[in-house]
Tab-separated table of C-alpha atoms and ligand atoms in Angstrom:
chain	number	residue	atom	x	y	z
A	1	MET	CA	-48.843	-13.995	22.118
A	2	MET	CA	-47.568	-11.178	19.871
A	3	ASN	CA	-49.068	-8.100	18.278
A	4	THR	CA	-47.758	-9.403	14.952
A	5	GLU	CA	-49.914	-12.548	15.151
A	6	GLY	CA	-53.450	-13.080	13.911
A	7	MET	CA	-56.033	-12.582	16.665
A	8	LEU	CA	-59.218	-14.314	15.572
A	9	ARG	CA	-59.861	-18.040	15.686
A	10	ASP	CA	-59.435	-20.195	12.557
A	11	ASN	CA	-62.269	-19.947	10.024
A	12	ALA	CA	-63.731	-16.874	11.728
A	13	LEU	CA	-64.648	-15.568	8.274
A	14	ALA	CA	-65.448	-18.836	6.500
A	15	ASP	CA	-68.362	-18.348	4.074
A	16	LYS	CA	-67.857	-14.563	3.950
A	17	VAL	CA	-67.238	-12.800	0.659
A	18	ILE	CA	-65.568	-9.432	1.138
A	19	VAL	CA	-64.639	-6.704	-1.358
A	20	VAL	CA	-61.555	-4.622	-0.500
A	21	THR	CA	-61.008	-1.473	-2.560
A	22	GLY	CA	-57.328	-0.741	-3.056
A	23	GLY	CA	-56.677	-4.328	-1.954
A	24	GLY	CA	-53.664	-4.743	-4.253
A	25	THR	CA	-51.243	-2.688	-2.156
A	26	GLY	CA	-50.369	-1.418	1.304
A	27	LEU	CA	-52.883	-1.770	4.101
A	28	GLY	CA	-55.535	-3.125	1.720
A	29	LYS	CA	-53.195	-5.985	0.825
A	30	SER	CA	-52.413	-6.678	4.488
A	31	MET	CA	-56.102	-6.736	5.424
A	32	THR	CA	-56.835	-8.983	2.438
A	33	THR	CA	-54.103	-11.408	3.511
A	34	TYR	CA	-55.589	-11.813	6.964
A	35	LEU	CA	-59.191	-12.072	5.704
A	36	LEU	CA	-58.031	-14.920	3.439
A	37	LYS	CA	-56.255	-16.670	6.313
A	38	LEU	CA	-59.534	-16.563	8.235
A	39	GLY	CA	-61.368	-18.282	5.379
A	40	ALA	CA	-62.993	-15.361	3.561
A	41	LYS	CA	-63.104	-15.108	-0.209
A	42	VAL	CA	-61.838	-11.686	-1.216
A	43	VAL	CA	-62.360	-9.432	-4.227
A	44	ILE	CA	-59.624	-6.809	-4.639
A	45	ALA	CA	-60.440	-3.823	-6.816
A	46	SER	CA	-58.431	-0.823	-7.982
A	47	ARG	CA	-57.159	0.843	-11.162
A	48	LYS	CA	-54.075	-1.221	-11.975
A	49	GLN	CA	-54.770	-4.658	-13.431
A	50	GLU	CA	-51.156	-5.810	-13.240
A	51	VAL	CA	-50.789	-4.921	-9.550
A	52	LEU	CA	-54.067	-6.666	-8.736
A	53	ASN	CA	-53.149	-9.820	-10.672
A	54	GLN	CA	-49.746	-10.014	-9.014
A	55	THR	CA	-51.230	-9.575	-5.514
A	56	ALA	CA	-53.992	-12.105	-6.184
A	57	LYS	CA	-51.462	-14.709	-7.308
A	58	GLU	CA	-49.111	-14.030	-4.401
A	59	LEU	CA	-51.850	-14.162	-1.754
A	60	GLU	CA	-53.537	-17.259	-3.171
A	61	GLU	CA	-50.194	-19.064	-3.023
A	62	ALA	CA	-49.433	-17.778	0.477
A	63	THR	CA	-52.829	-18.503	2.050
A	64	GLY	CA	-54.528	-21.138	-0.110
A	65	GLY	CA	-57.520	-18.789	-0.332
A	66	THR	CA	-59.418	-17.415	-3.316
A	67	VAL	CA	-58.920	-13.861	-4.597
A	68	LEU	CA	-60.799	-12.258	-7.477
A	69	PRO	CA	-58.965	-9.228	-8.920
A	70	VAL	CA	-61.224	-6.715	-10.700
A	71	VAL	CA	-60.175	-3.436	-12.281
A	72	CYS	CA	-62.332	-0.570	-11.084
A	73	ASP	CA	-61.896	3.158	-10.643
A	74	VAL	CA	-63.867	4.095	-7.517
A	75	ARG	CA	-64.961	7.325	-9.213
A	76	LYS	CA	-66.919	5.452	-11.896
A	77	TYR	CA	-70.234	4.067	-10.679
A	78	GLU	CA	-70.708	1.735	-13.689
A	79	GLU	CA	-67.369	0.068	-12.947
A	80	ILE	CA	-68.494	-0.577	-9.364
A	81	GLU	CA	-71.673	-2.194	-10.680
A	82	THR	CA	-69.374	-4.452	-12.715
A	83	VAL	CA	-67.394	-5.366	-9.559
A	84	LEU	CA	-70.659	-6.302	-7.861
A	85	LYS	CA	-71.800	-8.357	-10.856
A	86	LYS	CA	-68.465	-10.198	-11.149
A	87	THR	CA	-68.445	-10.877	-7.404
A	88	LEU	CA	-71.931	-12.384	-7.524
A	89	ASN	CA	-71.119	-14.413	-10.658
A	90	LYS	CA	-68.026	-15.892	-9.035
A	91	PHE	CA	-69.147	-16.348	-5.423
A	92	GLY	CA	-72.965	-16.103	-5.492
A	93	GLN	CA	-73.078	-13.550	-2.671
A	94	VAL	CA	-71.284	-10.635	-1.058
A	95	ASP	CA	-71.197	-9.997	2.679
A	96	GLY	CA	-68.709	-7.232	3.290
A	97	LEU	CA	-67.114	-4.123	1.822
A	98	ILE	CA	-63.933	-2.380	2.974
A	99	ASN	CA	-63.679	1.130	1.529
A	100	ASN	CA	-59.888	1.423	1.698
A	101	ALA	CA	-58.865	3.054	-1.618
A	102	ALA	CA	-57.561	6.590	-1.278
A	103	GLY	CA	-55.516	9.290	-2.969
A	104	ASN	CA	-53.428	11.841	-1.125
A	105	PHE	CA	-50.315	14.030	-1.252
A	106	ILE	CA	-48.909	16.892	0.797
A	107	SER	CA	-49.062	20.444	-0.494
A	108	PRO	CA	-49.724	23.960	0.757
A	109	THR	CA	-53.389	24.397	-0.141
A	110	GLU	CA	-52.840	27.632	-2.062
A	111	ARG	CA	-50.575	25.721	-4.461
A	112	LEU	CA	-53.326	23.267	-5.431
A	113	SER	CA	-55.293	23.609	-8.636
A	114	HIS	CA	-59.009	22.902	-8.374
A	115	ARG	CA	-58.290	19.723	-10.364
A	116	ALA	CA	-55.778	18.568	-7.764
A	117	PHE	CA	-58.344	19.194	-5.002
A	118	ASP	CA	-61.011	17.339	-7.011
A	119	ILE	CA	-58.863	14.321	-7.649
A	120	VAL	CA	-58.303	13.548	-3.973
A	121	VAL	CA	-61.848	14.309	-2.810
A	122	ASP	CA	-63.247	12.284	-5.699
A	123	ILE	CA	-61.198	9.190	-4.865
A	124	VAL	CA	-61.775	9.411	-1.122
A	125	LEU	CA	-65.360	10.635	-0.762
A	126	ARG	CA	-67.069	10.040	-4.109
A	127	GLY	CA	-65.344	6.657	-4.339
A	128	THR	CA	-66.602	5.641	-0.917
A	129	TYR	CA	-70.186	6.777	-1.414
A	130	ASN	CA	-70.284	5.220	-4.898
A	131	TYR	CA	-69.328	1.808	-3.506
A	132	THR	CA	-71.562	2.269	-0.464
A	133	LEU	CA	-74.604	3.056	-2.615
A	134	ALA	CA	-74.055	0.180	-5.037
A	135	PHE	CA	-73.501	-2.425	-2.312
A	136	GLY	CA	-76.072	-0.992	0.110
A	137	LYS	CA	-78.809	-1.027	-2.536
A	138	HIS	CA	-77.928	-4.616	-3.384
A	139	TRP	CA	-78.092	-5.762	0.251
A	140	ILE	CA	-81.356	-3.947	0.889
A	141	ASP	CA	-82.891	-5.328	-2.301
A	142	GLN	CA	-81.783	-8.899	-1.491
A	143	GLN	CA	-82.572	-8.563	2.249
A	144	HIS	CA	-79.003	-9.760	2.831
A	145	PRO	CA	-77.066	-8.482	5.886
A	146	GLY	CA	-73.975	-6.456	5.046
A	147	THR	CA	-70.910	-5.178	6.867
A	148	MET	CA	-69.076	-2.051	5.779
A	149	LEU	CA	-65.768	-0.748	7.041
A	150	ASN	CA	-64.397	2.637	5.996
A	151	ILE	CA	-60.720	3.463	6.423
A	152	VAL	CA	-60.435	7.096	7.504
A	153	THR	CA	-57.761	9.013	9.454
A	154	THR	CA	-57.686	10.901	12.741
A	155	TYR	CA	-57.677	14.227	10.886
A	156	ALA	CA	-61.182	13.341	9.673
A	157	TRP	CA	-62.299	15.058	12.898
A	158	THR	CA	-59.313	17.281	13.788
A	159	GLY	CA	-58.667	18.516	10.255
A	160	SER	CA	-55.070	18.974	9.091
A	161	GLY	CA	-53.153	21.516	7.094
A	162	TYR	CA	-51.170	20.403	4.011
A	163	VAL	CA	-53.529	17.484	3.278
A	164	VAL	CA	-56.717	19.534	3.121
A	165	PRO	CA	-58.469	17.698	0.238
A	166	SER	CA	-57.852	14.407	2.054
A	167	ALA	CA	-59.118	15.870	5.339
A	168	CYS	CA	-62.299	17.097	3.590
A	169	GLY	CA	-62.835	13.723	1.924
A	170	LYS	CA	-62.211	11.667	5.062
A	171	ALA	CA	-64.477	13.955	7.132
A	172	GLY	CA	-67.234	13.223	4.629
A	173	VAL	CA	-66.566	9.494	4.906
A	174	LEU	CA	-66.802	9.716	8.690
A	175	ALA	CA	-70.173	11.485	8.398
A	176	LEU	CA	-71.312	8.812	5.937
A	177	THR	CA	-70.242	6.085	8.379
A	178	ARG	CA	-72.184	7.489	11.314
A	179	SER	CA	-75.230	8.456	9.260
A	180	LEU	CA	-75.727	5.103	7.551
A	181	ALA	CA	-74.992	3.120	10.708
A	182	VAL	CA	-78.268	4.517	11.950
A	183	GLU	CA	-80.286	4.718	8.726
A	184	TRP	CA	-79.346	1.257	7.444
A	185	GLY	CA	-79.147	-0.563	10.765
A	186	LYS	CA	-82.748	-1.655	10.200
A	187	TYR	CA	-81.577	-3.542	7.088
A	188	LYS	CA	-78.914	-5.371	9.149
A	189	ILE	CA	-76.172	-3.368	7.490
A	190	ARG	CA	-73.451	-2.381	9.961
A	191	THR	CA	-71.145	0.527	9.146
A	192	ASN	CA	-67.939	1.221	11.064
A	193	ALA	CA	-64.625	2.953	10.489
A	194	ILE	CA	-60.989	2.632	11.478
A	195	ALA	CA	-58.751	5.680	11.866
A	196	PRO	CA	-55.163	4.475	11.553
A	197	GLY	CA	-52.160	6.479	12.643
A	198	PRO	CA	-48.848	5.903	10.846
A	199	PHE	CA	-48.527	2.466	9.234
A	200	PRO	CA	-45.633	2.464	6.756
A	201	THR	CA	-46.706	1.753	3.173
A	202	GLU	CA	-45.017	2.652	-0.092
A	203	GLY	CA	-48.161	4.506	-1.259
A	204	ALA	CA	-48.495	6.739	1.812
A	205	TRP	CA	-44.808	7.283	2.562
A	206	SER	CA	-43.943	8.276	-1.029
A	207	ARG	CA	-46.708	10.894	-1.082
A	208	LEU	CA	-46.693	12.163	2.500
A	209	LEU	CA	-43.003	11.925	3.368
A	210	PRO	CA	-41.205	12.439	0.041
A	211	GLY	CA	-37.456	13.049	-0.154
A	212	ASP	CA	-35.761	13.254	3.220
A	213	LEU	CA	-38.920	14.323	5.094
A	214	VAL	CA	-39.035	10.942	6.772
A	215	GLU	CA	-35.807	11.816	8.614
A	216	LYS	CA	-37.025	15.292	9.561
A	217	PHE	CA	-40.546	14.260	10.600
A	218	ASP	CA	-40.227	10.621	11.604
A	219	PRO	CA	-43.826	9.524	12.402
A	220	ALA	CA	-42.460	6.978	14.882
A	221	LYS	CA	-41.400	9.851	17.156
A	222	ASN	CA	-44.794	11.521	17.064
A	223	ASN	CA	-46.803	9.375	19.467
A	224	PRO	CA	-46.490	8.287	23.104
A	225	LEU	CA	-45.545	4.714	22.154
A	226	LYS	CA	-42.685	5.976	19.950
A	227	ARG	CA	-43.224	3.559	17.102
A	228	VAL	CA	-45.288	3.094	13.948
A	229	GLY	CA	-48.082	0.566	13.580
A	230	ASN	CA	-47.579	-3.012	12.474
A	231	HIS	CA	-49.868	-4.056	9.601
A	232	GLN	CA	-51.115	-7.115	11.490
A	233	GLU	CA	-52.362	-4.865	14.295
A	234	LEU	CA	-54.599	-3.089	11.801
A	235	ALA	CA	-55.576	-6.329	10.047
A	236	ASN	CA	-56.672	-7.817	13.391
A	237	LEU	CA	-58.962	-4.879	14.081
A	238	ALA	CA	-60.366	-4.879	10.536
A	239	ALA	CA	-61.037	-8.636	10.614
A	240	TYR	CA	-62.820	-8.281	13.958
A	241	LEU	CA	-65.018	-5.486	12.603
A	242	MET	CA	-65.831	-7.527	9.479
A	243	SER	CA	-66.655	-10.629	11.535
A	244	ASP	CA	-69.795	-11.607	13.397
A	245	TYR	CA	-67.872	-11.222	16.674
A	246	SER	CA	-68.491	-7.486	16.333
A	247	SER	CA	-72.163	-7.837	15.406
A	248	PHE	CA	-73.301	-5.236	17.988
A	249	VAL	CA	-70.639	-2.680	16.980
A	250	ASN	CA	-72.220	-0.159	14.628
A	251	GLY	CA	-71.393	3.467	13.823
A	252	GLU	CA	-68.066	3.346	15.629
A	253	VAL	CA	-64.753	4.784	14.503
A	254	ILE	CA	-61.849	3.040	16.173
A	255	THR	CA	-58.550	4.871	16.367
A	256	ILE	CA	-55.363	2.834	16.139
A	257	ASP	CA	-52.560	5.385	16.336
A	258	GLY	CA	-50.603	4.755	19.543
A	259	GLY	CA	-52.164	7.899	21.041
A	260	GLU	CA	-50.810	10.182	18.297
A	261	TRP	CA	-53.725	12.573	17.851
A	262	LEU	CA	-54.362	12.955	21.566
A	263	GLN	CA	-50.702	13.748	22.100
A	264	GLY	CA	-51.101	16.648	19.703
A	265	ALA	CA	-54.365	17.723	21.329
A	266	GLY	CA	-53.567	17.778	25.085
A	267	GLU	CA	-52.581	21.320	26.043
A	268	PHE	CA	-49.741	20.361	28.399
A	269	ASN	CA	-48.532	17.162	26.746
A	270	HIS	CA	-45.399	18.951	25.552
A	271	LEU	CA	-44.231	19.094	29.164
A	272	ASP	CA	-42.962	15.588	28.471
A	273	GLU	CA	-39.837	17.413	27.333
A	274	ILE	CA	-39.087	18.638	30.857
A	275	PRO	CA	-36.394	16.421	32.446
A	276	SER	CA	-36.692	15.046	35.982
A	277	ALA	CA	-34.086	17.388	37.435
A	278	MET	CA	-36.034	20.368	36.171
A	279	TRP	CA	-39.242	19.006	37.719
A	280	ASP	CA	-37.338	18.897	41.046
A	281	GLN	CA	-36.428	22.569	40.687
A	282	LEU	CA	-39.937	23.513	39.655
A	283	GLU	CA	-41.386	21.666	42.615
A	284	LYS	CA	-39.022	23.434	44.998
A	285	ALA	CA	-39.870	26.809	43.469
A	286	ARG	CA	-43.592	26.078	43.752
A	287	LYS	CA	-43.277	25.018	47.419
A	288	LYS	CA	-41.228	28.143	48.254
A	289	GLY	CA	-43.761	30.331	46.467
B	301	HXC	C1	-49.452	19.371	-6.046
B	301	HXC	C2	-50.307	17.663	-7.358
B	301	HXC	C3	-49.433	16.705	-6.744
B	301	HXC	C4	-48.544	17.202	-5.729
B	301	HXC	C5	-50.652	15.669	-8.203
B	301	HXC	N1	-51.032	16.962	-8.256
B	301	HXC	N2	-49.685	15.470	-7.290
B	301	HXC	N3	-50.321	18.975	-7.028
B	301	HXC	N4	-48.590	18.527	-5.422
B	301	HXC	N5	-47.696	16.379	-5.078
B	301	HXC	C6	-52.020	17.559	-9.142
B	301	HXC	C7	-51.593	17.466	-10.603
B	301	HXC	O1	-50.751	18.552	-10.977
B	301	HXC	C8	-52.947	17.549	-11.311
B	301	HXC	O2	-53.443	18.866	-11.326
B	301	HXC	C9	-53.872	16.779	-10.376
B	301	HXC	O3	-53.248	16.819	-9.075
B	301	HXC	C10	-54.026	15.327	-10.817
B	301	HXC	O4	-52.739	14.745	-10.850
B	301	HXC	P1	-52.423	13.407	-11.684
B	301	HXC	O5	-51.018	13.023	-11.405
B	301	HXC	O6	-52.852	13.600	-13.099
B	301	HXC	O7	-53.464	12.394	-11.039
B	301	HXC	P2	-53.483	10.816	-10.997
B	301	HXC	O8	-52.442	10.239	-11.940
B	301	HXC	O9	-54.902	10.392	-11.176
B	301	HXC	O10	-53.005	10.455	-9.504
B	301	HXC	C11	-53.829	10.693	-8.414
B	301	HXC	C12	-52.988	11.059	-7.206
B	301	HXC	C13	-51.866	9.996	-6.976
B	301	HXC	C14	-53.924	11.167	-5.996
B	301	HXC	C15	-52.333	12.419	-7.459
B	301	HXC	O11	-51.045	10.371	-5.881
B	301	HXC	C16	-52.407	8.603	-6.766
B	301	HXC	O12	-52.665	7.872	-7.725
B	301	HXC	N6	-52.617	8.193	-5.498
B	301	HXC	C17	-53.216	6.900	-5.146
B	301	HXC	C18	-52.602	6.272	-3.942
B	301	HXC	C19	-52.340	7.172	-2.778
B	301	HXC	O13	-52.389	8.413	-2.880
B	301	HXC	N7	-52.007	6.543	-1.675
B	301	HXC	C20	-51.682	7.251	-0.440
B	301	HXC	C21	-52.812	7.230	0.492
B	301	HXC	S1	-52.179	7.723	2.002
B	301	HXC	P3	-53.369	19.771	-12.671
B	301	HXC	O14	-54.005	21.056	-12.286
B	301	HXC	O15	-51.906	19.881	-12.998
B	301	HXC	O16	-54.159	19.014	-13.717
B	301	HXC	C22	-53.366	8.338	2.969
B	301	HXC	C23	-52.913	8.449	4.419
B	301	HXC	C24	-53.705	9.400	5.203
B	301	HXC	O17	-54.416	8.628	2.554
B	301	HXC	C25	-53.275	9.613	6.640
B	301	HXC	C26	-51.850	9.470	6.996
B	301	HXC	C27	-51.596	9.523	8.475
B	302	NAP	P1	-51.826	2.748	-0.815
B	302	NAP	O1	-51.059	1.475	-0.808
B	302	NAP	O2	-51.405	3.825	-1.753
B	302	NAP	O3	-53.348	2.386	-1.029
B	302	NAP	C1	-54.249	3.138	-1.773
B	302	NAP	C2	-54.966	2.202	-2.725
B	302	NAP	O4	-56.040	2.927	-3.335
B	302	NAP	C3	-54.085	1.667	-3.838
B	302	NAP	O5	-54.169	0.265	-3.864
B	302	NAP	C4	-54.661	2.263	-5.114
B	302	NAP	O6	-54.596	1.320	-6.178
B	302	NAP	C5	-56.117	2.522	-4.695
B	302	NAP	N1	-56.704	3.614	-5.466
B	302	NAP	C6	-56.257	4.892	-5.578
B	302	NAP	N2	-57.052	5.590	-6.407
B	302	NAP	C7	-58.021	4.731	-6.823
B	302	NAP	C8	-59.132	4.860	-7.688
B	302	NAP	N3	-59.419	6.008	-8.313
B	302	NAP	N4	-59.914	3.769	-7.892
B	302	NAP	C9	-59.640	2.599	-7.271
B	302	NAP	N5	-58.615	2.414	-6.440
B	302	NAP	C10	-57.815	3.473	-6.226
B	302	NAP	O7	-51.816	3.428	0.646
B	302	NAP	P2	-52.175	2.831	2.098
B	302	NAP	O8	-51.280	3.520	3.038
B	302	NAP	O9	-52.248	1.362	2.077
B	302	NAP	O10	-53.640	3.442	2.328
B	302	NAP	C11	-54.771	2.608	2.496
B	302	NAP	C12	-55.837	3.349	3.288
B	302	NAP	O11	-55.366	3.637	4.600
B	302	NAP	C13	-56.255	4.694	2.702
B	302	NAP	O12	-57.638	4.891	2.887
B	302	NAP	C14	-55.487	5.683	3.538
B	302	NAP	O13	-56.103	6.969	3.564
B	302	NAP	C15	-55.573	4.995	4.879
B	302	NAP	N6	-54.583	5.433	5.857
B	302	NAP	C16	-53.280	5.038	5.727
B	302	NAP	C17	-52.371	5.421	6.691
B	302	NAP	C18	-50.940	4.972	6.634
B	302	NAP	O14	-50.170	5.355	7.514
B	302	NAP	N7	-50.540	4.161	5.685
B	302	NAP	C19	-52.783	6.212	7.755
B	302	NAP	C20	-54.111	6.606	7.845
B	302	NAP	C21	-55.012	6.187	6.887
B	302	NAP	P3	-54.436	1.745	-7.722
B	302	NAP	O15	-53.332	2.735	-7.792
B	302	NAP	O16	-54.187	0.432	-8.416
B	302	NAP	O17	-55.757	2.308	-8.137
């Protein structure tokens, strides 16, 4: 058994129709691949038609599944209504939504224009609540159970400098997750979140570690396990949360970061840097004292 293998049993998602925002690239593409392997039909939606078409073709060939690519900017509610309509026309139902699309880049906050701040918060928070409202209303109206999964980050609760618009947006998404888990539980709509640590993707790395930053601040060195995440590890968790195996999990945010944020939080964790020989000396000094 390997962490790079699929975890759920065959056909665990047969008969499920799932919409993945930002499903054409990065982690959205990896989650989509695994959902397809488990028998789900998947709608991928983002701004770039060509990217979506290419991914849909590639994943249909690789998995034998069915992918519907639909262009949609998460900031435009009417376009989300079109995604919903096209999904229902093609598949007759929708069972799940993964709010994965995001925008982000690093910058000292004082260098940001208000437009730059808006653009990130609008993609992350407005985009997520737009989709959530459209799909939630549909499920409630149709009395159809729904499963929502929001992709956040660990700085949704710690905050983080240099990605402040993203931190504000993700914090809002976390609040949305926990609020609706309770309010919409009565409609059989489950709402959960995943907070990934570093999982290499072109989209994230180019915007968060531009130039030679990746050598200076290698994310693999920043957690107790001393590695980055493997996409299948995240896809396994996402598939579980979208499946009926997790039907009593609601309002949870699951961190998958190798212990990264706790390493930064624990007051004495930096003592890891003290070598054994020095611990011997310290122990002697303490005993003498
Ligand atoms: C300062 C910047 C900037 C930068 C853009 N802006 N990039 N300001 N530093 N690096 C400013 C622009 O000057 C402009 O403001 C405003 O932001 C809008 O920029 P546009 O380029 O016109 O926007 P757009 O083409 O719509 O692109 C949106 C984007 C882009 C968010 C800037 O990066 C994008 O499309 N991202 C989508 C994918 C993505 O970001 N993936 C990574 C997710 S990673 P002015 O004032 O000049 O008009 C992630 C990981 C989190 O979320 C956790 C990691 C551990
Ligand atoms: P990515 O490949 O850049 O994914 C972002 C996706 O969002 C793209 O497919 C993009 O497609 C879509 N998108 C951006 N703006 C959009 C808009 N206005 N409307 C619709 N779609 C839009 O980056 P990723 O690393 O896979 O990130 C995926 C998710 O994981 C994000 O929520 C991110 O915050 C989260 N995350 C990633 C990491 C990591 O280490 N990679 C860590 C923590 C959290 P278009 O450009 O075609 O629109």
